[in-house]
PDB file of C-alpha atoms in Angstrom:
ATOM      1  CA  SER A   1     -51.787  10.556   9.092  1.00  0.00           C
ATOM      2  CA  GLN A   2     -52.767   8.219   6.233  1.00  0.00           C
ATOM      3  CA  HIS A   3     -50.661  10.356   3.901  1.00  0.00           C
ATOM      4  CA  HIS A   4     -47.567   9.833   6.091  1.00  0.00           C
ATOM      5  CA  ARG A   5     -48.294   6.123   6.472  1.00  0.00           C
ATOM      6  CA  SER A   6     -48.416   5.860   2.676  1.00  0.00           C
ATOM      7  CA  LEU A   7     -45.118   7.763   2.320  1.00  0.00           C
ATOM      8  CA  ALA A   8     -43.504   5.507   4.927  1.00  0.00           C
ATOM      9  CA  GLU A   9     -44.642   2.408   3.055  1.00  0.00           C
ATOM     10  CA  ARG A  10     -43.711   3.615  -0.437  1.00  0.00           C
ATOM     11  CA  LEU A  11     -40.745   5.979  -0.199  1.00  0.00           C
ATOM     12  CA  ALA A  12     -39.259   5.600   3.271  1.00  0.00           C
ATOM     13  CA  THR A  13     -39.318   1.838   3.649  1.00  0.00           C
ATOM     14  CA  TRP A  14     -36.861   0.028   5.860  1.00  0.00           C
ATOM     15  CA  PRO A  15     -35.158  -2.280   5.269  1.00  0.00           C
ATOM     16  CA  TYR A  16     -34.416  -0.425   2.100  1.00  0.00           C
ATOM     17  CA  PRO A  17     -35.474  -2.404  -0.980  1.00  0.00           C
ATOM     18  CA  PRO A  18     -32.869  -2.518  -3.752  1.00  0.00           C
ATOM     19  CA  GLU A  19     -35.402  -1.408  -6.376  1.00  0.00           C
ATOM     20  CA  ALA A  20     -36.314   1.789  -4.479  1.00  0.00           C
ATOM     21  CA  THR A  21     -35.115   5.043  -6.017  1.00  0.00           C
ATOM     22  CA  SER A  22     -33.835   7.029  -3.053  1.00  0.00           C
ATOM     23  CA  ARG A  23     -32.050   5.378  -0.161  1.00  0.00           C
ATOM     24  CA  ARG A  24     -31.165   8.818   1.175  1.00  0.00           C
ATOM     25  CA  TYR A  25     -34.867   9.769   1.313  1.00  0.00           C
ATOM     26  CA  ALA A  26     -35.599   6.588   3.238  1.00  0.00           C
ATOM     27  CA  LEU A  27     -32.817   7.295   5.730  1.00  0.00           C
ATOM     28  CA  ARG A  28     -33.841  10.924   6.171  1.00  0.00           C
ATOM     29  CA  HIS A  29     -37.616  10.382   6.485  1.00  0.00           C
ATOM     30  CA  ALA A  30     -38.261   6.810   7.700  1.00  0.00           C
ATOM     31  CA  LEU A  31     -38.769   7.870  11.318  1.00  0.00           C
ATOM     32  CA  LEU A  32     -40.448  11.190  10.539  1.00  0.00           C
ATOM     33  CA  HIS A  33     -43.249   9.687   8.427  1.00  0.00           C
ATOM     34  CA  ARG A  34     -43.927   6.994  11.034  1.00  0.00           C
ATOM     35  CA  GLU A  35     -44.050   9.652  13.764  1.00  0.00           C
ATOM     36  CA  ASP A  36     -46.422  11.822  11.753  1.00  0.00           C
ATOM     37  CA  ALA A  37     -48.626   8.768  11.206  1.00  0.00           C
ATOM     38  CA  GLY A  38     -48.545   8.073  14.959  1.00  0.00           C
ATOM     39  CA  ASP A  39     -47.254   4.560  14.304  1.00  0.00           C
ATOM     40  CA  TRP A  40     -44.944   4.194  17.321  1.00  0.00           C
ATOM     41  CA  THR A  41     -44.563   0.429  16.914  1.00  0.00           C
ATOM     42  CA  ASP A  42     -43.238   0.756  13.372  1.00  0.00           C
ATOM     43  CA  ALA A  43     -41.146   3.804  14.303  1.00  0.00           C
ATOM     44  CA  TRP A  44     -39.475   1.731  17.031  1.00  0.00           C
ATOM     45  CA  ARG A  45     -39.018  -1.185  14.609  1.00  0.00           C
ATOM     46  CA  VAL A  46     -36.994   1.150  12.375  1.00  0.00           C
ATOM     47  CA  ALA A  47     -35.155   3.004  15.169  1.00  0.00           C
ATOM     48  CA  GLY A  48     -34.225  -0.267  16.866  1.00  0.00           C
ATOM     49  CA  ASP A  49     -32.733  -1.658  13.669  1.00  0.00           C
ATOM     50  CA  LEU A  50     -29.017  -1.121  14.139  1.00  0.00           C
ATOM     51  CA  ARG A  51     -28.439  -1.473  10.387  1.00  0.00           C
ATOM     52  CA  PHE A  52     -30.685   1.585   9.922  1.00  0.00           C
ATOM     53  CA  LEU A  53     -28.782   3.573  12.564  1.00  0.00           C
ATOM     54  CA  GLU A  54     -25.438   2.594  11.042  1.00  0.00           C
ATOM     55  CA  ALA A  55     -26.549   3.541   7.512  1.00  0.00           C
ATOM     56  CA  LYS A  56     -27.947   6.849   8.770  1.00  0.00           C
ATOM     57  CA  CYS A  57     -24.706   7.620  10.653  1.00  0.00           C
ATOM     58  CA  ARG A  58     -22.673   6.819   7.541  1.00  0.00           C
ATOM     59  CA  GLU A  59     -24.741   8.836   5.077  1.00  0.00           C
ATOM     60  CA  LEU A  60     -26.283  11.643   7.125  1.00  0.00           C
ATOM     61  CA  GLY A  61     -24.061  11.814  10.203  1.00  0.00           C
ATOM     62  CA  ALA A  62     -24.196  10.895  13.861  1.00  0.00           C
ATOM     63  CA  HIS A  63     -25.721  14.231  14.865  1.00  0.00           C
ATOM     64  CA  GLU A  64     -28.717  13.878  12.533  1.00  0.00           C
ATOM     65  CA  THR A  65     -29.228  10.294  13.679  1.00  0.00           C
ATOM     66  CA  GLU A  66     -29.233  11.372  17.314  1.00  0.00           C
ATOM     67  CA  ALA A  67     -31.576  14.311  16.581  1.00  0.00           C
ATOM     68  CA  ASP A  68     -34.081  12.033  14.801  1.00  0.00           C
ATOM     69  CA  VAL A  69     -34.204   9.540  17.674  1.00  0.00           C
ATOM     70  CA  THR A  70     -34.456  12.382  20.227  1.00  0.00           C
ATOM     71  CA  ARG A  71     -37.414  13.830  18.298  1.00  0.00           C
ATOM     72  CA  LEU A  72     -39.003  10.373  18.188  1.00  0.00           C
ATOM     73  CA  ALA A  73     -38.695  10.071  21.978  1.00  0.00           C
ATOM     74  CA  GLU A  74     -40.206  13.522  22.558  1.00  0.00           C
ATOM     75  CA  ARG A  75     -43.134  12.976  20.194  1.00  0.00           C
ATOM     76  CA  CYS A  76     -43.768   9.501  21.531  1.00  0.00           C
ATOM     77  CA  ARG A  77     -43.956  10.790  25.115  1.00  0.00           C
ATOM     78  CA  ALA A  78     -46.145  13.731  24.044  1.00  0.00           C
ATOM     79  CA  SER A  79     -48.602  11.232  22.551  1.00  0.00           C
ATOM     80  CA  GLY A  80     -48.808   9.441  25.903  1.00  0.00           C
ATOM     81  CA  ASP A  81     -46.826   6.361  24.885  1.00  0.00           C
ATOM     82  CA  ASP A  82     -44.280   6.190  27.686  1.00  0.00           C
ATOM     83  CA  VAL A  83     -43.032   2.679  26.853  1.00  0.00           C
ATOM     84  CA  PHE A  84     -41.757   3.505  23.360  1.00  0.00           C
ATOM     85  CA  GLY A  85     -40.849   7.005  24.571  1.00  0.00           C
ATOM     86  CA  GLN A  86     -38.508   5.613  27.242  1.00  0.00           C
ATOM     87  CA  ARG A  87     -36.906   3.164  24.815  1.00  0.00           C
ATOM     88  CA  ALA A  88     -36.328   5.930  22.272  1.00  0.00           C
ATOM     89  CA  ASP A  89     -35.018   8.256  24.994  1.00  0.00           C
ATOM     90  CA  ASP A  90     -32.478   5.638  26.104  1.00  0.00           C
ATOM     91  CA  LEU A  91     -31.473   5.063  22.479  1.00  0.00           C
ATOM     92  CA  ALA A  92     -31.025   8.812  21.911  1.00  0.00           C
ATOM     93  CA  ARG A  93     -28.873   9.065  25.060  1.00  0.00           C
ATOM     94  CA  ALA A  94     -26.762   6.116  23.857  1.00  0.00           C
ATOM     95  CA  LEU A  95     -26.244   7.794  20.480  1.00  0.00           C
ATOM     96  CA  ALA A  96     -25.280  11.057  22.206  1.00  0.00           C
ATOM     97  CA  ARG A  97     -22.734   9.356  24.482  1.00  0.00           C
ATOM     98  CA  GLU A  98     -21.179   7.463  21.578  1.00  0.00           C
ATOM     99  CA  SER A  99     -21.416  10.227  18.946  1.00  0.00           C
ATOM    100  CA  HIS A 100     -17.662  10.854  18.882  1.00  0.00           C
ATOM    101  CA  TRP A 101     -17.096   7.173  17.997  1.00  0.00           C
ATOM    102  CA  LEU A 102     -20.049   6.979  15.600  1.00  0.00           C
ATOM    103  CA  ARG A 103     -18.575   9.837  13.564  1.00  0.00           C
ATOM    104  CA  ALA A 104     -15.202   8.117  13.350  1.00  0.00           C
ATOM    105  CA  ALA A 105     -16.374   4.510  12.963  1.00  0.00           C
ATOM    106  CA  PRO A 106     -20.046   4.134  11.984  1.00  0.00           C
ATOM    107  CA  GLU A 107     -19.399   0.445  11.298  1.00  0.00           C
ATOM    108  CA  ALA A 108     -19.190   0.002  15.098  1.00  0.00           C
ATOM    109  CA  THR A 109     -22.766   1.253  15.636  1.00  0.00           C
ATOM    110  CA  ALA A 110     -24.163  -2.134  16.711  1.00  0.00           C
ATOM    111  CA  ALA A 111     -21.453  -2.692  19.317  1.00  0.00           C
ATOM    112  CA  LEU A 112     -21.493   0.864  20.650  1.00  0.00           C
ATOM    113  CA  VAL A 113     -25.268   1.126  20.992  1.00  0.00           C
ATOM    114  CA  TRP A 114     -25.758  -2.405  22.366  1.00  0.00           C
ATOM    115  CA  ASN A 115     -23.066  -1.950  25.014  1.00  0.00           C
ATOM    116  CA  ARG A 116     -24.146   1.581  25.954  1.00  0.00           C
ATOM    117  CA  LEU A 117     -27.758   0.479  26.464  1.00  0.00           C
ATOM    118  CA  ARG A 118     -26.464  -2.439  28.536  1.00  0.00           C
ATOM    119  CA  ARG A 119     -24.619   0.064  30.704  1.00  0.00           C
ATOM    120  CA  PHE A 120     -27.864   2.074  31.007  1.00  0.00           C
ATOM    121  CA  GLY A 121     -29.398  -0.967  32.691  1.00  0.00           C
ATOM    122  CA  TRP A 122     -31.040  -2.865  29.820  1.00  0.00           C
ATOM    123  CA  SER A 123     -30.696  -6.612  30.265  1.00  0.00           C
ATOM    124  CA  ALA A 124     -29.092  -8.691  27.527  1.00  0.00           C
ATOM    125  CA  ASP A 125     -32.490 -10.326  26.942  1.00  0.00           C
ATOM    126  CA  GLU A 126     -34.178  -6.924  26.570  1.00  0.00           C
ATOM    127  CA  LEU A 127     -31.536  -5.821  24.095  1.00  0.00           C
ATOM    128  CA  ASP A 128     -31.847  -8.981  22.053  1.00  0.00           C
ATOM    129  CA  GLY A 129     -35.638  -8.633  22.075  1.00  0.00           C
ATOM    130  CA  GLN A 130     -35.796  -4.919  21.254  1.00  0.00           C
ATOM    131  CA  LEU A 131     -32.904  -4.352  18.851  1.00  0.00           C
ATOM    132  CA  ARG A 132     -32.234  -5.865  15.469  1.00  0.00           C
ATOM    133  CA  VAL A 133     -28.516  -6.500  15.297  1.00  0.00           C
ATOM    134  CA  PRO A 134     -27.012  -7.268  11.871  1.00  0.00           C
ATOM    135  CA  ASP A 135     -26.103 -10.928  11.408  1.00  0.00           C
ATOM    136  CA  SER A 136     -22.614  -9.841  10.431  1.00  0.00           C
ATOM    137  CA  ALA A 137     -22.097  -7.922  13.705  1.00  0.00           C
ATOM    138  CA  SER A 138     -19.651  -9.694  15.926  1.00  0.00           C
ATOM    139  CA  PHE A 139     -18.438  -7.770  18.933  1.00  0.00           C
ATOM    140  CA  LEU A 140     -17.647  -8.143  22.597  1.00  0.00           C
ATOM    141  CA  ARG A 141     -20.769  -7.577  24.615  1.00  0.00           C
ATOM    142  CA  VAL A 142     -20.690  -6.018  28.057  1.00  0.00           C
ATOM    143  CA  ARG A 143     -21.496  -8.720  30.607  1.00  0.00           C
ATOM    144  CA  TYR A 144     -21.683  -6.500  33.675  1.00  0.00           C
ATOM    145  CA  ALA A 145     -23.246  -3.102  33.323  1.00  0.00           C
ATOM    146  CA  HIS A 146     -21.540  -1.385  36.237  1.00  0.00           C
ATOM    147  CA  THR A 147     -20.097   2.002  35.477  1.00  0.00           C
ATOM    148  CA  ARG A 148     -18.332   4.746  37.377  1.00  0.00           C
ATOM    149  CA  GLU A 149     -19.398   7.293  34.810  1.00  0.00           C
ATOM    150  CA  SER A 150     -21.294  10.278  36.140  1.00  0.00           C
ATOM    151  CA  PRO A 151     -24.929  10.535  34.982  1.00  0.00           C
ATOM    152  CA  ALA A 152     -24.232  14.246  34.475  1.00  0.00           C
ATOM    153  CA  LEU A 153     -21.830  13.418  31.634  1.00  0.00           C
ATOM    154  CA  VAL A 154     -23.601  14.123  28.342  1.00  0.00           C
ATOM    155  CA  ARG A 155     -20.895  13.638  25.709  1.00  0.00           C
ATOM    156  CA  ASP A 156     -17.132  13.767  25.147  1.00  0.00           C
ATOM    157  CA  LEU A 157     -15.534  16.752  23.464  1.00  0.00           C
ATOM    158  CA  ALA A 158     -12.746  15.471  21.247  1.00  0.00           C
ATOM    159  CA  GLY A 159      -9.949  17.857  20.340  1.00  0.00           C
ATOM    160  CA  HIS A 160     -11.037  20.563  22.789  1.00  0.00           C
ATOM    161  CA  THR A 161      -7.925  22.235  24.209  1.00  0.00           C
ATOM    162  CA  SER A 162      -9.263  24.989  26.477  1.00  0.00           C
TER     163      SER A 162
END
């Protein structure tokens, strides 16, 4: 666990320092090393940073981003930490529901995730307290979280004709 903590601090830091040698390594392993170290607070700090999620969607893809957050939720719950586990689970569900948009427009990550979590029942205060939204992000925020969407809906299939 100390080994992974050290890797998280030296090679997989976030926010990514300009002098670091591999941004891609940081994006690929930032959550994994924190999970392996059992540092759920720091793992959530990274996962809840919408700049991190946007950069990961841009460079590694929406699917890998969703898979990393899903793994975080599972491991967090398995460790007995239901608070961070539930947050990560909601975040993974939001990424899954918005994956078709995240692939096409990763620059909209902050808006898509914030609004989806709002529709999942998070209050605006919870969102502002739990997520780190880029200063440059300006978007319309859902005021009322009512939805007619079925909870059974997992994701949209774009381009499917049969």
